[in-house]
Short mmCIF file of C-alpha atoms in Angstrom, two decimals:
data_model
loop_
_atom_site.label_atom_id
_atom_site.label_comp_id
_atom_site.label_asym_id
_atom_site.label_seq_id
_atom_site.Cartn_x
_atom_site.Cartn_y
_atom_site.Cartn_z
CA MET X 1 19.95 16.44 -8.48
CA ALA X 2 21.81 14.14 -6.05
CA TYR X 3 20.38 13.07 -2.50
CA ASN X 4 21.93 12.02 0.32
CA VAL X 5 19.66 8.86 0.77
CA PRO X 6 20.26 5.24 0.78
CA LEU X 7 19.05 3.83 -2.77
CA LEU X 8 18.36 0.07 -3.67
CA GLU X 9 18.57 0.02 -7.34
CA ALA X 10 16.16 -3.24 -8.78
CA GLU X 11 19.56 -4.92 -10.16
CA GLN X 12 20.63 -5.06 -6.49
CA ILE X 13 18.28 -7.34 -5.26
CA PRO X 14 18.38 -11.02 -6.77
CA GLU X 15 15.74 -12.89 -8.07
CA LEU X 16 14.09 -15.05 -5.51
CA LYS X 17 14.99 -18.59 -6.04
CA CYS X 18 11.29 -19.83 -6.36
CA THR X 19 9.77 -19.76 -9.54
CA ARG X 20 6.29 -18.49 -9.59
CA ILE X 21 3.60 -19.85 -12.17
CA VAL X 22 1.47 -17.21 -13.47
CA MET X 23 0.09 -18.52 -16.44
CA GLN X 24 -3.56 -18.98 -15.16
CA ARG X 25 -3.89 -15.56 -13.66
CA ARG X 26 -7.36 -15.03 -11.99
CA ASP X 27 -9.59 -12.26 -13.00
CA PRO X 28 -9.40 -9.74 -10.62
CA SER X 29 -13.26 -9.21 -10.92
CA ASN X 30 -14.24 -12.86 -9.29
CA LEU X 31 -13.04 -11.72 -6.24
CA GLN X 32 -15.45 -11.62 -3.32
CA ALA X 33 -15.51 -10.26 -0.06
CA GLY X 34 -13.88 -13.17 2.30
CA SER X 35 -12.85 -15.31 -0.82
CA CYS X 36 -9.73 -16.73 -1.78
CA PHE X 37 -7.03 -14.12 -1.47
CA SER X 38 -4.41 -15.66 -3.54
CA GLY X 39 -5.81 -18.20 -5.86
CA ARG X 40 -3.91 -17.07 -8.93
CA TYR X 41 -0.90 -19.05 -8.71
CA LEU X 42 -0.40 -22.69 -9.06
CA GLU X 43 2.65 -23.02 -6.79
CA HIS X 44 2.44 -25.35 -3.55
CA VAL X 45 2.84 -23.22 -0.51
CA ALA X 46 4.15 -24.90 2.87
CA GLY X 47 2.40 -28.28 1.36
CA LYS X 48 -0.98 -26.60 0.41
CA PRO X 49 -1.94 -25.39 -3.13
CA ALA X 50 -1.86 -21.54 -3.22
CA SER X 51 -5.67 -21.80 -3.74
CA GLN X 52 -5.93 -22.67 -0.43
CA ILE X 53 -3.95 -19.86 1.12
CA SER X 54 -6.73 -17.61 1.60
CA LEU X 55 -7.84 -14.63 3.95
CA VAL X 56 -10.65 -17.33 5.02
CA ASP X 57 -7.44 -19.06 6.67
CA ASN X 58 -7.43 -18.43 10.49
CA ASN X 59 -9.14 -15.03 9.78
CA ARG X 60 -11.97 -12.87 11.10
CA VAL X 61 -13.70 -9.95 9.46
CA GLU X 62 -15.04 -7.47 11.86
CA TYR X 63 -16.75 -3.82 11.03
CA VAL X 64 -14.81 -1.31 13.48
CA ALA X 65 -16.76 1.67 14.60
CA THR X 66 -15.25 4.81 13.98
CA GLU X 67 -16.70 8.55 14.21
CA CYS X 68 -16.90 8.72 10.30
CA GLY X 69 -18.56 5.54 9.86
CA ASP X 70 -17.80 1.83 10.11
CA VAL X 71 -14.50 0.30 8.87
CA LEU X 72 -14.07 -3.03 7.54
CA VAL X 73 -11.32 -4.90 9.05
CA THR X 74 -9.88 -8.61 8.05
CA ILE X 75 -7.87 -10.14 10.63
CA GLN X 76 -5.47 -12.89 9.03
CA GLY X 77 -3.29 -15.13 11.47
CA ASP X 78 -2.65 -15.52 15.12
CA GLU X 79 -3.35 -11.83 17.33
CA SER X 80 -0.99 -13.08 19.59
CA CYS X 81 1.72 -12.21 16.73
CA TYR X 82 2.97 -8.87 15.85
CA PRO X 83 0.91 -6.74 13.95
CA ILE X 84 1.10 -5.52 10.56
CA ILE X 85 -1.43 -3.43 9.10
CA THR X 86 -2.29 -2.70 5.35
CA TYR X 87 -4.03 0.23 3.49
CA HIS X 88 -4.87 -0.03 -0.15
CA ASP X 89 -4.73 2.67 -2.55
CA VAL X 90 -7.94 4.23 -4.49
CA ALA X 91 -9.75 2.39 -7.21
CA THR X 92 -8.78 -1.06 -5.42
CA ASN X 93 -9.06 -2.87 -1.99
CA HIS X 94 -7.38 -4.78 0.24
CA GLU X 95 -7.89 -7.75 -2.06
CA THR X 96 -7.29 -6.43 -5.19
CA CYS X 97 -4.32 -4.09 -4.07
CA PHE X 98 -2.30 -7.15 -2.12
CA ASP X 99 -3.50 -10.03 -3.86
CA ALA X 100 -0.24 -10.54 -5.86
CA LEU X 101 2.05 -10.20 -2.73
CA PHE X 102 -0.25 -12.87 -0.70
CA GLY X 103 -0.14 -14.55 -3.80
CA LEU X 104 4.13 -15.18 -3.84
CA PRO X 105 4.74 -18.46 -2.41
CA ASP X 106 7.85 -17.13 -0.52
CA MET X 107 4.97 -15.18 1.48
CA ALA X 108 4.09 -18.51 3.08
CA GLN X 109 7.20 -18.02 5.36
CA LEU X 110 5.72 -14.76 6.67
CA PHE X 111 2.48 -15.62 7.05
CA HIS X 112 2.78 -17.29 10.80
CA LEU X 113 5.03 -14.87 11.87
CA PHE X 114 2.63 -11.78 12.01
CA CYS X 115 -0.80 -10.96 12.23
CA TRP X 116 -2.36 -9.17 9.49
CA TYR X 117 -4.77 -6.11 9.74
CA HIS X 118 -6.18 -5.27 6.39
CA ILE X 119 -8.18 -2.35 6.51
CA ASP X 120 -10.64 -1.45 3.61
CA ALA X 121 -11.57 2.43 3.30
CA PRO X 122 -15.06 2.85 3.50
CA GLY X 123 -17.06 1.91 0.92
CA GLN X 124 -14.07 0.39 -0.76
CA GLU X 125 -14.73 -3.39 0.19
CA SER X 126 -15.49 -5.70 -2.59
CA SER X 127 -19.33 -6.51 -1.11
CA SER X 128 -19.98 -2.62 -0.19
CA GLN X 129 -23.31 -1.08 -0.98
CA GLN X 130 -23.31 2.33 -2.56
CA LEU X 131 -22.77 4.94 0.27
CA ARG X 132 -25.88 7.28 0.82
CA GLU X 133 -23.28 10.10 2.51
CA LYS X 134 -22.35 12.42 -0.03
CA SER X 135 -19.32 13.51 2.03
CA TYR X 136 -16.29 11.44 2.54
CA PRO X 137 -13.60 11.21 5.24
CA SER X 138 -10.71 13.38 4.82
CA LEU X 139 -6.96 11.66 5.09
CA THR X 140 -6.57 13.26 8.32
CA GLN X 141 -10.09 11.40 9.12
CA LEU X 142 -9.21 8.44 7.75
CA ALA X 143 -5.88 8.26 9.57
CA GLN X 144 -7.79 8.88 12.66
CA GLN X 145 -9.86 5.69 12.05
CA VAL X 146 -6.93 3.89 11.68
CA ASP X 147 -6.06 4.78 15.42
CA THR X 148 -9.57 3.99 16.29
CA ILE X 149 -8.74 0.39 14.76
CA VAL X 150 -5.40 0.04 16.83
CA LYS X 151 -6.94 0.88 19.90
CA HIS X 152 -9.79 -1.60 18.99
CA PHE X 153 -7.61 -4.33 18.61
CA ASN X 154 -5.42 -3.19 21.80
CA LEU X 155 -2.35 -2.91 19.41
CA HIS X 156 0.61 -1.55 21.28
CA LYS X 157 2.64 -1.01 18.19
CA PHE X 158 2.46 -1.87 14.30
CA ILE X 159 4.38 -2.21 11.32
CA GLY X 160 2.32 -0.23 8.20
CA ILE X 161 2.45 -1.33 4.42
CA ALA X 162 0.48 0.74 2.26
CA VAL X 163 0.06 2.18 -1.50
CA GLY X 164 -1.01 4.97 -2.63
CA ALA X 165 -3.67 7.09 -0.71
CA GLY X 166 -3.39 4.12 1.94
CA ALA X 167 0.50 5.65 1.90
CA ASN X 168 -0.48 8.98 2.68
CA ILE X 169 -3.22 7.93 5.26
CA LEU X 170 -0.38 5.83 7.11
CA SER X 171 2.34 8.60 6.91
CA ARG X 172 -0.50 10.44 8.56
CA VAL X 173 -0.84 7.83 11.26
CA ALA X 174 2.77 7.84 12.02
CA MET X 175 3.12 11.47 12.54
CA MET X 176 -0.22 11.89 14.64
CA TYR X 177 0.58 8.82 16.68
CA PRO X 178 4.29 8.42 16.41
CA SER X 179 4.62 5.95 19.86
CA LYS X 180 2.40 3.28 17.46
CA VAL X 181 4.29 2.86 14.44
CA ALA X 182 7.11 0.89 14.46
CA GLY X 183 7.65 1.19 10.78
CA LEU X 184 6.43 2.21 7.13
CA ILE X 185 6.45 0.50 3.89
CA LEU X 186 5.03 3.43 1.71
CA ILE X 187 4.23 2.27 -1.87
CA ASN X 188 3.92 5.31 -4.66
CA LEU X 189 3.57 7.83 -1.80
CA SER X 190 2.42 10.72 -3.40
CA PRO X 191 3.24 13.56 -0.40
CA ASN X 192 2.36 16.73 -1.88
CA ALA X 193 -0.98 18.14 -2.49
CA LEU X 194 -2.59 17.86 -6.00
CA SER X 195 -1.23 20.36 -8.39
CA TRP X 196 -3.56 23.17 -9.50
CA ALA X 197 -1.39 24.54 -12.04
CA ASP X 198 -1.48 22.12 -14.85
CA LEU X 199 -5.52 21.59 -15.01
CA GLU X 200 -5.03 18.16 -13.13
CA TRP X 201 -7.96 19.40 -10.99
CA LEU X 202 -10.09 19.80 -13.79
CA THR X 203 -9.70 16.59 -15.10
CA GLN X 204 -10.32 14.86 -11.61
CA LYS X 205 -13.64 16.90 -11.67
CA VAL X 206 -14.80 15.58 -14.77
CA ALA X 207 -13.74 12.04 -14.04
CA CYS X 208 -14.89 11.88 -10.53
CA LYS X 209 -18.54 13.12 -12.28
CA HIS X 210 -18.55 10.30 -14.51
CA LEU X 211 -17.98 7.89 -11.70
CA GLN X 212 -20.77 9.07 -9.56
CA GLN X 213 -22.70 8.70 -12.74
CA ASN X 214 -21.73 4.82 -13.01
CA LYS X 215 -19.90 5.53 -16.07
CA LEU X 216 -16.14 4.21 -16.52
CA THR X 217 -15.61 6.73 -19.45
CA SER X 218 -12.32 6.97 -20.69
CA THR X 219 -11.56 10.49 -19.11
CA ALA X 220 -12.53 8.38 -15.65
CA HIS X 221 -10.30 5.41 -16.50
CA ARG X 222 -7.26 7.57 -17.84
CA TYR X 223 -7.68 9.59 -14.83
CA LEU X 224 -7.78 6.63 -12.50
CA THR X 225 -4.71 5.01 -14.38
CA LYS X 226 -2.36 8.04 -13.75
CA LEU X 227 -3.63 8.21 -10.17
CA VAL X 228 -2.80 4.78 -9.45
CA PHE X 229 0.21 3.84 -11.52
CA SER X 230 1.73 7.13 -10.64
CA THR X 231 2.92 7.77 -14.37
CA ASN X 232 1.16 8.51 -17.58
CA HIS X 233 -1.14 6.20 -19.20
CA SER X 234 0.90 5.68 -22.40
CA GLN X 235 3.83 4.19 -20.34
CA VAL X 236 1.66 1.62 -18.84
CA SER X 237 1.91 -2.04 -20.41
CA THR X 238 -1.82 -3.52 -21.67
CA GLU X 239 -1.22 -6.18 -19.45
CA MET X 240 -1.13 -4.14 -16.63
CA LEU X 241 -4.01 -1.97 -17.91
CA GLU X 242 -6.29 -5.20 -18.48
CA ILE X 243 -5.27 -6.19 -14.50
CA PHE X 244 -6.31 -2.55 -13.56
CA SER X 245 -9.57 -2.67 -15.70
CA GLY X 246 -10.15 -6.17 -13.66
CA TYR X 247 -9.74 -4.18 -10.30
CA LEU X 248 -12.26 -1.52 -11.12
CA ARG X 249 -14.61 -4.08 -11.83
CA CYS X 250 -14.56 -4.89 -8.17
CA CYS X 251 -15.41 -1.38 -7.18
CA ASP X 252 -18.63 0.59 -6.77
CA LEU X 253 -17.68 3.09 -8.87
CA TYR X 254 -19.52 6.00 -6.89
CA ASN X 255 -17.77 4.98 -3.69
CA THR X 256 -14.42 5.26 -5.41
CA SER X 257 -15.38 8.45 -6.66
CA LEU X 258 -15.85 9.98 -2.75
CA PHE X 259 -12.42 8.23 -1.83
CA VAL X 260 -10.78 9.86 -4.95
CA GLU X 261 -12.43 13.31 -3.93
CA SER X 262 -10.77 12.92 -0.66
CA TYR X 263 -7.81 12.22 -2.20
CA ALA X 264 -7.52 14.60 -4.28
CA LYS X 265 -8.08 17.39 -1.46
CA ARG X 266 -5.71 15.82 0.40
CA SER X 267 -3.26 18.63 2.02
CA SER X 268 0.60 18.49 1.38
CA ILE X 269 2.45 16.42 4.26
CA ALA X 270 5.96 16.59 2.59
CA GLN X 271 7.46 19.26 4.96
CA ASP X 272 5.62 17.67 8.20
CA MET X 273 7.15 14.07 7.18
CA VAL X 274 10.48 15.95 7.40
CA GLU X 275 10.00 17.36 10.61
CA MET X 276 7.77 14.84 12.56
CA LEU X 277 8.28 11.40 10.82
CA ARG X 278 10.16 9.31 13.54
CA CYS X 279 9.86 5.69 12.31
CA PRO X 280 12.17 3.98 9.65
CA CYS X 281 10.29 3.99 6.20
CA LEU X 282 10.89 2.10 3.34
CA PHE X 283 9.83 4.06 0.32
CA VAL X 284 8.91 2.09 -2.91
CA MET X 285 8.33 3.54 -6.25
CA GLY X 286 8.80 2.82 -10.09
CA ASN X 287 11.43 4.39 -12.02
CA ASN X 288 9.11 6.46 -14.20
CA SER X 289 7.03 7.61 -11.07
CA THR X 290 5.84 11.39 -11.14
CA TYR X 291 6.50 11.46 -7.14
CA LYS X 292 10.01 10.25 -7.84
CA GLU X 293 11.61 13.59 -6.92
CA ASP X 294 9.18 14.32 -4.08
CA VAL X 295 10.07 11.05 -2.29
CA PHE X 296 13.90 11.57 -2.71
CA GLN X 297 13.62 14.85 -1.55
CA ILE X 298 11.81 13.79 1.83
CA ALA X 299 14.15 10.77 2.21
CA SER X 300 17.44 12.99 2.04
CA GLU X 301 16.06 15.89 4.46
CA LEU X 302 14.69 13.43 7.12
CA GLU X 303 16.42 13.65 10.69
CA LYS X 304 17.18 11.28 13.39
CA THR X 305 16.33 8.38 11.17
CA ASN X 306 17.51 7.02 7.66
CA ALA X 307 14.88 6.34 5.27
CA THR X 308 15.47 3.54 2.38
CA VAL X 309 14.58 4.67 -1.23
CA LEU X 310 13.74 1.05 -3.56
CA GLN X 311 13.12 2.13 -7.02
CA VAL X 312 12.02 -0.97 -9.50
CA ASP X 313 11.35 -1.42 -13.01
CA SER X 314 7.73 -1.12 -12.88
CA ASP X 315 5.08 0.29 -15.15
CA GLY X 316 3.66 1.71 -11.41
CA LEU X 317 1.71 -1.16 -10.40
CA ILE X 318 4.72 -2.57 -8.17
CA LEU X 319 2.77 -5.36 -6.32
CA GLU X 320 1.51 -6.89 -9.79
CA ASP X 321 4.96 -6.33 -12.20
CA ALA X 322 7.44 -6.10 -9.47
CA VAL X 323 6.21 -8.43 -6.45
CA ASP X 324 9.22 -10.45 -6.58
CA ARG X 325 11.70 -7.80 -5.89
CA PHE X 326 9.38 -5.89 -3.67
CA PHE X 327 9.14 -8.93 -1.02
CA THR X 328 12.55 -9.44 -0.99
CA ALA X 329 13.03 -5.85 0.08
CA PHE X 330 10.07 -6.19 2.20
CA LYS X 331 11.32 -8.89 4.44
CA LEU X 332 14.82 -7.38 4.87
CA PHE X 333 13.46 -4.67 6.18
CA LEU X 334 11.29 -6.80 8.80
CA GLN X 335 14.73 -8.38 9.59
CA GLY X 336 16.31 -4.85 9.83
CA LEU X 337 13.53 -4.26 12.42
CA GLY X 338 14.07 -7.31 14.38
CA HIS X 339 11.21 -9.49 12.95
CA ALA X 340 11.57 -12.63 10.91
CA THR X 341 15.33 -13.06 11.91
CA GLY X 342 15.28 -17.00 11.76
CA LEU X 343 14.50 -16.62 7.96
CA GLY X 344 16.97 -17.07 5.34
CA ALA X 345 18.34 -13.55 4.36
CA VAL X 346 19.50 -12.38 0.91
CA SER X 347 23.11 -12.55 0.25
CA PRO X 348 25.16 -9.61 2.27
CA GLU X 349 26.42 -8.15 -0.67
CA ALA X 350 22.74 -7.52 -1.57
CA SER X 351 21.44 -6.66 1.21
CA GLY X 352 24.21 -4.89 3.32
CA SER X 353 23.58 -1.26 2.41
CA PHE X 354 19.66 -1.84 3.47
CA ILE X 355 20.39 -3.64 6.59
CA LYS X 356 23.39 -1.09 7.54
CA ALA X 357 20.64 1.91 6.75
CA ILE X 358 18.37 0.08 9.10
CA GLN X 359 20.65 -0.88 11.91
CA LEU X 360 21.92 2.88 12.03
CA GLN X 361 18.36 4.35 12.21
CA GLN X 362 17.61 1.82 15.12
CA SER X 363 20.88 3.07 17.01
CA VAL X 364 19.79 6.66 16.43
CA LEU X 365 16.14 6.03 17.47
CA SER X 366 17.82 4.04 20.75
CA ASN X 367 19.56 7.00 21.64
CA LEU X 368 16.61 9.29 21.62
CA ASP X 369 14.65 7.12 24.31
#
């Protein structure tokens, strides 16, 4: 089926000029809360080693009280700068989910331009103890938590970047509190409810039962892989599976199971997004994503705004195996919103359709005000 939506194929985005050295990849299981955020690369960034570009540079960590419990927020950068909120996927936290992105040398040029608010879903931070509660906030309640955090830090408006379950949560935030969201970058978004027709619900139940017993069985691992990679286990490379296994070693499996159960109980937001989403959106997904058709359908039907879809050649862990291409689109998106305009842009041939879509979107939005 053909969709009338701006589409960026990965081949349209040139490789970044900087070379990323990945020979000494750090085991994600060694990450600790507040530890070095991006020590995986040997590049020097802005005159300092990448091992020193971390969440302990110019940051503070704060637990914010919400109606559904305290939420860990790590703030990186000058709080007078424009805010960007990140939200991670299930089976990850803000460190493991965004480590490769923040380890990219070119990210140094964006660090000082924004203030980064990294939200960890309840019980998902690296240092978390096992939650005592048997119930877990719904995705709508997690979205309400984000609004509480936004109010707590007196953020007038923010840009959001999120993956998987986090993308679903920030999409809800944008619909519930449209005046507070300036733009969204949604990676591996699953906008529909869990399918009950193909026994996926049964696999989820078995997997969560194993996780609650602190057992990472093959059933649990395969289910989490499919959930996070948005593709079948057999289509994921050995290297990406090893990286993901490292992520899982950072997690409390019981707490992970609660987040997974909440995500599995999600309601569909596909039609709501078409009717209620007003901010600029960049949808990012792998070529083999199981949610590809759902995302194209939403992007093609969005009214009063233009959405752009970026497809990349990826196993599904896009911020690992396609982070260079993602960064270029990310920077263009920010520039299309009027930020980071002083930075060098990618060639007009590569970015023209993307920037044109964003400019048209801004024009439409300005006419609505």
